[in-house]
Amino acid sequence: MNESAPRENWLDEVLPRLLARFGACRECPAVVNTRQGQNLPGRKAVVEVLETLVDLLFPGCHSRDPIPTEEFDAVVRARIVRSATALCDMVERTMAFHCQTTPCTHCGDCAAFARKTVAAFIEELASAREILGQDIQAAYEGDPAARSTMEVALSYPGVYAIAVHRIAHILQKLGVPILPRIMSEHAHSRTGIDIHPGATIGSGFFIDHGTGVVIGETCTIGRRVKLYQGVTLGALSFAKDADGNLVKGVKRHPDVEDNVIVYAGATILGGSTVIGHDSVIGGNVWLTHSVPAYSKVYNHQPDPLVRSSMAWEGPMI
Amino acid sequence: MNESAPRENWLDEVLPRLLARFGACRECPAVVNTRQGQNLPGRKAVVEVLETLVDLLFPGCHSRDPIPTEEFDAVVRARIVRSATALCDMVERTMAFHCQTTPCTHCGDCAAFARKTVAAFIEELASAREILGQDIQAAYEGDPAARSTMEVALSYPGVYAIAVHRIAHILQKLGVPILPRIMSEHAHSRTGIDIHPGATIGSGFFIDHGTGVVIGETCTIGRRVKLYQGVTLGALSFAKDADGNLVKGVKRHPDVEDNVIVYAGATILGGSTVIGHDSVIGGNVWLTHSVPAYSKVYNHQPDPLVRSSMAWEGPMI
Amino acid sequence: MNESAPRENWLDEVLPRLLARFGACRECPAVVNTRQGQNLPGRKAVVEVLETLVDLLFPGCHSRDPIPTEEFDAVVRARIVRSATALCDMVERTMAFHCQTTPCTHCGDCAAFARKTVAAFIEELASAREILGQDIQAAYEGDPAARSTMEVALSYPGVYAIAVHRIAHILQKLGVPILPRIMSEHAHSRTGIDIHPGATIGSGFFIDHGTGVVIGETCTIGRRVKLYQGVTLGALSFAKDADGNLVKGVKRHPDVEDNVIVYAGATILGGSTVIGHDSVIGGNVWLTHSVPAYSKVYNHQPDPLVRSSMAWEGPMI
């Protein structure tokens, strides 16, 4: 390029070649979303709907201002209409995309499927709101640093993550592809807590601190379970088919029964691993087999070496 | 629902029932924030004030553009007025909410408390700005990848986290409920670094990488301390009262003295644990007792098994 | 302060003193960015350009809506012009700042350097887009929970992190200071994945879950490598010069060859550590030495203690 060109024109020389390179791959399905092609909602549009839905669960908490009391019904009504309308359009388009590659047996009419799905979704969201009240109470009772349930509702990442999970899980169960995962990954981004929308989680669930938590697609978790930061409920190994491709959808993550506490950094793996109810799993424990109800599982007494700086000059890592 | 209804009307059928379900719980205090009820600022409003305060600490860095030099005083003045006014309103409302459940002995007049508190806050913020200069210098000197202090100020998550902590900690010490935690959880969300606003942290503090760091409410940390990603300064167990409820507010997190380095993934637990000054705690160390000054603490030499793929076919996890 | 002052005036009393304290340090280079001083772009401006560049790599995915098919070329053209123009201005100003402290031997004219650099950058971005297609395919094939490549492109944090890394790494190689690190720290903030822009990473790269991953400045990573959450590719210790200052820029992070899998929480340290191709490193392994090709490295069989709650009453941590 001619470096002495005036600034306004320097791009003109290189632009045609760049356009050719960026245009060339525009039909490549993995990385382009066009209206007459994939026609999926972009990530930002899905996040906007998600935030309206979170506002329905915690009115006035995660948005900017408290709701004027006399306008409460009108605000709730407007949010239901806005989120349901937007979600219905997104579900219809996402189903139409999905049917291009995975013909579905149950819908036939993407628009009708979308309306039926979104109506069922909003009904179940009302139930999820009641469960969320128990989640918030569990956080308040389970953390000595919590001073009020409003503090918990307004600030705790574990509460935000489970709220979004309850939204995404309903959509996932209703057979909506892609959108639930975009929602759960938004919560993951905000909180560091990665809950696959397929996971089944009971009421009174609390994750404290939360960064680094991973809960896999086929986990089931009972009621009143408490996890700390860095806990993984993951897969032991992946099944492959005769062609060497991973088999999708098989049970591969553990079951955690009621009233279990899992401390920070513990790793529990495997689709046949069951943590019996009322058990406690200690920090950093690595567990790949089942334990019965009322177990306490912990590592052997840690015994780090302690030396004065005079006596030891090896590398510190 | 009637699936053949035109799209505009499909919601009308289900809306009354949904409104009844979403309205039913509207006085339930845990999950609703109304103007004549809790009247708390929403999370987004608190984050907006926080961002203006961060702009006061690093003018022109975390916002969009550099400050025109000749307008510097006017910009700083406008930011002080804007953030102080907004914060004063929020503190007043938050105190009024707090007094509904926890009658306070020291204010009497929430508006007067708010004005006095915010004036004291801004004064202390000016001191925090000087300490933050030492934090930035510590990051520059402590990381071989750091090329300039401006790079550190503009991009390092550990610097953002400690800046927000210094803001939130001043508010916490001044007795403001809820708002400090919303602020610290915003920094947690942005950085993966979870510092409770109650923690006391000296100057020249640097957290490198930072994701997964947890610093508990009752920690005290000396000067020139350096932490890496995944370090937990946490509680060993929680005291309960005679009714089995957690006791709130007791000392339960460790003290870390001056010039200590804690490498990645180390866990230090307990309210009576003291890490003596000039100590080094190695990566992944698990420590639940005190160590004297100048200690070096590390795990036994790690000794993983290494096999060729021919010789071993067990599960890899 | 006079607590009975009307709310509008209470700030007037304290403002002059506050202004003096906040103005005093305004020439202190670490924490102020003014137009006639440092004149660097603020963090938000850099993030805006980054988002336009991500839109070029995944048109219609991370923004709000799909691209109208008939407007595809015009949209791509507009994005190239917008991002190149903004980036050119930023590179010029960042080089001018950099030259104040580190006289450069290769530019002489910051404006000419910026135009040449941005033209080369956009060309390389077109190549990065092709590599990113392989990264997306690797994610789809490597995760049993992935249902379509569009789901992967729209939601997977590992894909977002590597897309931003490929952008930042090109700028870093072209000699642009500060801006690449702001970009990579934005991805770190969004995903919990911390990849230094200096790291060299081959095609078909996939990070699953990702929270807590750290990849150091001088790492090299081959093709078709897969990492899980919490993996550190880090430094063993830092070299210091005769004055006790850290030496910047030396090789201090490991090399990972083709087709390696590193499971969650593994730590691999040191600039002379090489992980031979087709190796598998197990979860939580701590490795500070090289292993040959086709190695399988794992911890000794974990053996946590399991007791019934009756038999053991020690502290659970």
Short mmCIF file of N, CA, C and O in Angstrom, two decimals, chain B residues 50 53-54 57-58 121 124-136 138 158-174 180 183-184 187 195-207 221-225:
data_model
loop_
_atom_site.label_atom_id
_atom_site.label_comp_id
_atom_site.label_asym_id
_atom_site.label_seq_id
_atom_site.Cartn_x
_atom_site.Cartn_y
_atom_site.Cartn_z
N LEU B 50 -21.19 2.89 40.37
CA LEU B 50 -19.86 2.30 40.54
C LEU B 50 -18.95 2.67 39.39
O LEU B 50 -17.78 3.01 39.59
N LEU B 53 -17.63 6.08 39.74
CA LEU B 53 -16.61 6.13 40.79
C LEU B 53 -15.27 5.56 40.31
O LEU B 53 -14.20 6.09 40.61
N VAL B 54 -15.34 4.47 39.52
CA VAL B 54 -14.10 3.92 38.95
C VAL B 54 -13.47 4.96 38.02
O VAL B 54 -12.24 5.13 38.00
N LEU B 57 -11.32 7.24 39.88
CA LEU B 57 -10.04 6.67 40.30
C LEU B 57 -9.05 6.58 39.14
O LEU B 57 -7.85 6.73 39.33
N PHE B 58 -9.56 6.26 37.95
CA PHE B 58 -8.72 6.13 36.73
C PHE B 58 -9.33 7.00 35.65
O PHE B 58 -9.84 6.44 34.66
N PHE B 121 -17.39 9.30 52.47
CA PHE B 121 -16.98 8.33 51.45
C PHE B 121 -16.08 8.98 50.39
O PHE B 121 -15.03 8.44 50.03
N GLU B 124 -12.63 9.66 51.60
CA GLU B 124 -11.80 8.45 51.71
C GLU B 124 -11.45 7.89 50.33
O GLU B 124 -10.41 7.25 50.16
N LEU B 125 -12.33 8.16 49.37
CA LEU B 125 -12.04 7.72 48.00
C LEU B 125 -10.77 8.39 47.47
O LEU B 125 -9.98 7.77 46.75
N ALA B 126 -10.59 9.66 47.85
CA ALA B 126 -9.38 10.36 47.42
C ALA B 126 -8.13 9.68 47.98
O ALA B 126 -7.11 9.55 47.27
N SER B 127 -8.21 9.19 49.21
CA SER B 127 -7.07 8.45 49.79
C SER B 127 -6.89 7.10 49.10
O SER B 127 -5.76 6.66 48.83
N ALA B 128 -8.01 6.45 48.78
CA ALA B 128 -7.94 5.15 48.11
C ALA B 128 -7.24 5.28 46.77
O ALA B 128 -6.53 4.37 46.32
N ARG B 129 -7.43 6.44 46.12
CA ARG B 129 -6.79 6.64 44.82
C ARG B 129 -5.27 6.61 44.93
O ARG B 129 -4.58 6.10 44.04
N GLU B 130 -4.76 7.14 46.02
CA GLU B 130 -3.30 7.11 46.20
C GLU B 130 -2.82 5.67 46.43
O GLU B 130 -1.79 5.25 45.88
N ILE B 131 -3.57 4.93 47.22
CA ILE B 131 -3.21 3.52 47.47
C ILE B 131 -3.27 2.73 46.17
O ILE B 131 -2.41 1.89 45.89
N LEU B 132 -4.25 3.04 45.35
CA LEU B 132 -4.39 2.32 44.08
C LEU B 132 -3.18 2.53 43.18
O LEU B 132 -2.80 1.62 42.42
N GLY B 133 -2.57 3.71 43.24
CA GLY B 133 -1.33 3.92 42.50
C GLY B 133 -0.26 2.90 42.89
O GLY B 133 0.48 2.38 42.04
N GLN B 134 -0.20 2.57 44.19
CA GLN B 134 0.76 1.57 44.65
C GLN B 134 0.36 0.17 44.19
O GLN B 134 1.22 -0.67 43.90
N ASP B 135 -0.94 -0.10 44.13
CA ASP B 135 -1.41 -1.40 43.61
C ASP B 135 -0.99 -1.57 42.15
O ASP B 135 -0.54 -2.65 41.75
N ILE B 136 -1.15 -0.51 41.37
CA ILE B 136 -0.80 -0.60 39.95
C ILE B 136 0.71 -0.81 39.79
O ILE B 136 1.16 -1.62 38.97
N ALA B 138 2.67 -2.25 41.91
CA ALA B 138 2.96 -3.64 42.32
C ALA B 138 2.66 -4.62 41.19
O ALA B 138 3.41 -5.58 40.97
N GLY B 158 -7.03 -7.88 38.01
CA GLY B 158 -6.71 -7.75 39.42
C GLY B 158 -6.73 -6.30 39.88
O GLY B 158 -7.09 -6.00 41.03
N VAL B 159 -6.37 -5.39 38.98
CA VAL B 159 -6.39 -3.97 39.32
C VAL B 159 -7.84 -3.47 39.38
O VAL B 159 -8.21 -2.72 40.30
N TYR B 160 -8.66 -3.89 38.44
CA TYR B 160 -10.08 -3.50 38.49
C TYR B 160 -10.73 -4.02 39.77
O TYR B 160 -11.45 -3.30 40.46
N ALA B 161 -10.43 -5.27 40.12
CA ALA B 161 -11.06 -5.88 41.30
C ALA B 161 -10.66 -5.15 42.58
O ALA B 161 -11.50 -4.90 43.45
N ILE B 162 -9.38 -4.79 42.72
CA ILE B 162 -8.98 -4.12 43.95
C ILE B 162 -9.51 -2.68 43.97
O ILE B 162 -9.87 -2.16 45.04
N ALA B 163 -9.63 -2.04 42.80
CA ALA B 163 -10.22 -0.70 42.76
C ALA B 163 -11.66 -0.73 43.25
O ALA B 163 -12.06 0.07 44.10
N VAL B 164 -12.44 -1.68 42.73
CA VAL B 164 -13.84 -1.79 43.18
C VAL B 164 -13.88 -2.18 44.65
O VAL B 164 -14.69 -1.66 45.42
N HIS B 165 -12.98 -3.06 45.07
CA HIS B 165 -12.97 -3.43 46.49
C HIS B 165 -12.71 -2.22 47.38
O HIS B 165 -13.36 -2.05 48.42
N ARG B 166 -11.80 -1.38 46.97
CA ARG B 166 -11.48 -0.22 47.84
C ARG B 166 -12.72 0.69 47.95
O ARG B 166 -13.01 1.24 49.02
N ILE B 167 -13.47 0.84 46.86
CA ILE B 167 -14.73 1.62 46.90
C ILE B 167 -15.74 0.93 47.83
O ILE B 167 -16.30 1.56 48.73
N ALA B 168 -15.96 -0.37 47.61
CA ALA B 168 -17.00 -1.07 48.36
C ALA B 168 -16.65 -1.17 49.85
O ALA B 168 -17.53 -1.07 50.72
N HIS B 169 -15.35 -1.33 50.14
CA HIS B 169 -14.92 -1.48 51.54
C HIS B 169 -15.15 -0.19 52.33
O HIS B 169 -15.53 -0.24 53.51
N ILE B 170 -14.94 0.96 51.69
CA ILE B 170 -15.21 2.23 52.39
C ILE B 170 -16.70 2.32 52.76
O ILE B 170 -17.05 2.64 53.90
N LEU B 171 -17.56 2.01 51.80
CA LEU B 171 -19.00 2.05 52.08
C LEU B 171 -19.37 1.07 53.19
O LEU B 171 -20.19 1.37 54.07
N GLN B 172 -18.79 -0.12 53.14
CA GLN B 172 -19.08 -1.15 54.15
C GLN B 172 -18.68 -0.64 55.54
O GLN B 172 -19.45 -0.78 56.50
N LYS B 173 -17.48 -0.06 55.65
CA LYS B 173 -17.02 0.43 56.95
C LYS B 173 -17.91 1.56 57.46
O LYS B 173 -18.06 1.74 58.67
N LEU B 174 -18.50 2.32 56.54
CA LEU B 174 -19.37 3.43 56.93
C LEU B 174 -20.77 2.93 57.31
O LEU B 174 -21.65 3.74 57.61
N PRO B 180 -22.57 -2.20 48.99
CA PRO B 180 -21.18 -2.66 48.80
C PRO B 180 -21.14 -4.06 48.18
O PRO B 180 -20.30 -4.32 47.30
N MET B 183 -21.75 -4.00 44.50
CA MET B 183 -20.55 -3.53 43.80
C MET B 183 -19.49 -4.62 43.71
O MET B 183 -18.90 -4.85 42.64
N SER B 184 -19.22 -5.30 44.83
CA SER B 184 -18.15 -6.31 44.79
C SER B 184 -18.57 -7.49 43.90
O SER B 184 -17.72 -8.07 43.22
N ALA B 187 -17.73 -6.61 40.33
CA ALA B 187 -16.32 -6.88 40.03
C ALA B 187 -16.06 -8.38 39.91
O ALA B 187 -15.30 -8.82 39.03
N ILE B 195 -14.04 -10.79 46.16
CA ILE B 195 -13.55 -10.21 47.41
C ILE B 195 -14.75 -9.66 48.17
O ILE B 195 -15.43 -8.76 47.68
N HIS B 196 -15.01 -10.19 49.35
CA HIS B 196 -16.12 -9.66 50.14
C HIS B 196 -15.78 -8.23 50.57
O HIS B 196 -14.65 -7.95 50.96
N PRO B 197 -16.76 -7.30 50.51
CA PRO B 197 -16.43 -5.91 50.86
C PRO B 197 -15.94 -5.72 52.28
O PRO B 197 -15.30 -4.71 52.60
N GLY B 198 -16.16 -6.70 53.16
CA GLY B 198 -15.67 -6.59 54.53
C GLY B 198 -14.17 -6.83 54.69
O GLY B 198 -13.59 -6.43 55.69
N ALA B 199 -13.52 -7.46 53.71
CA ALA B 199 -12.09 -7.80 53.85
C ALA B 199 -11.23 -6.54 53.92
O ALA B 199 -11.49 -5.57 53.21
N THR B 200 -10.18 -6.58 54.76
CA THR B 200 -9.27 -5.45 54.95
C THR B 200 -7.97 -5.75 54.22
O THR B 200 -7.32 -6.77 54.52
N ILE B 201 -7.59 -4.91 53.25
CA ILE B 201 -6.46 -5.23 52.37
C ILE B 201 -5.51 -4.04 52.30
O ILE B 201 -5.92 -2.92 51.97
N GLY B 202 -4.22 -4.28 52.55
CA GLY B 202 -3.21 -3.22 52.54
C GLY B 202 -2.81 -2.78 51.14
O GLY B 202 -3.25 -3.36 50.13
N SER B 203 -1.92 -1.80 51.08
CA SER B 203 -1.50 -1.21 49.80
C SER B 203 -0.53 -2.13 49.06
O SER B 203 0.03 -3.07 49.64
N GLY B 204 -0.34 -1.85 47.77
CA GLY B 204 0.58 -2.65 46.96
C GLY B 204 0.10 -4.08 46.75
O GLY B 204 0.89 -5.01 46.61
N PHE B 205 -1.24 -4.24 46.68
CA PHE B 205 -1.84 -5.57 46.55
C PHE B 205 -1.99 -5.93 45.08
O PHE B 205 -2.44 -5.11 44.28
N PHE B 206 -1.60 -7.16 44.71
CA PHE B 206 -1.71 -7.56 43.32
C PHE B 206 -2.23 -9.00 43.21
O PHE B 206 -1.71 -9.90 43.86
N ILE B 207 -3.27 -9.17 42.38
CA ILE B 207 -3.77 -10.50 42.05
C ILE B 207 -3.51 -10.72 40.56
O ILE B 207 -4.02 -9.97 39.73
N ILE B 221 -5.42 -8.63 55.21
CA ILE B 221 -4.27 -8.85 54.32
C ILE B 221 -3.35 -7.65 54.46
O ILE B 221 -3.81 -6.49 54.39
N GLY B 222 -2.04 -7.90 54.66
CA GLY B 222 -1.07 -6.83 54.87
C GLY B 222 -0.70 -6.11 53.57
O GLY B 222 -1.43 -6.16 52.58
N ARG B 223 0.47 -5.45 53.60
CA ARG B 223 0.93 -4.69 52.44
C ARG B 223 1.79 -5.56 51.52
O ARG B 223 2.44 -6.50 51.97
N ARG B 224 1.78 -5.21 50.26
CA ARG B 224 2.61 -5.87 49.24
C ARG B 224 2.38 -7.39 49.19
O ARG B 224 3.32 -8.18 49.10
N VAL B 225 1.13 -7.79 49.25
CA VAL B 225 0.78 -9.20 49.12
C VAL B 225 0.42 -9.49 47.67
O VAL B 225 -0.18 -8.65 46.99
#
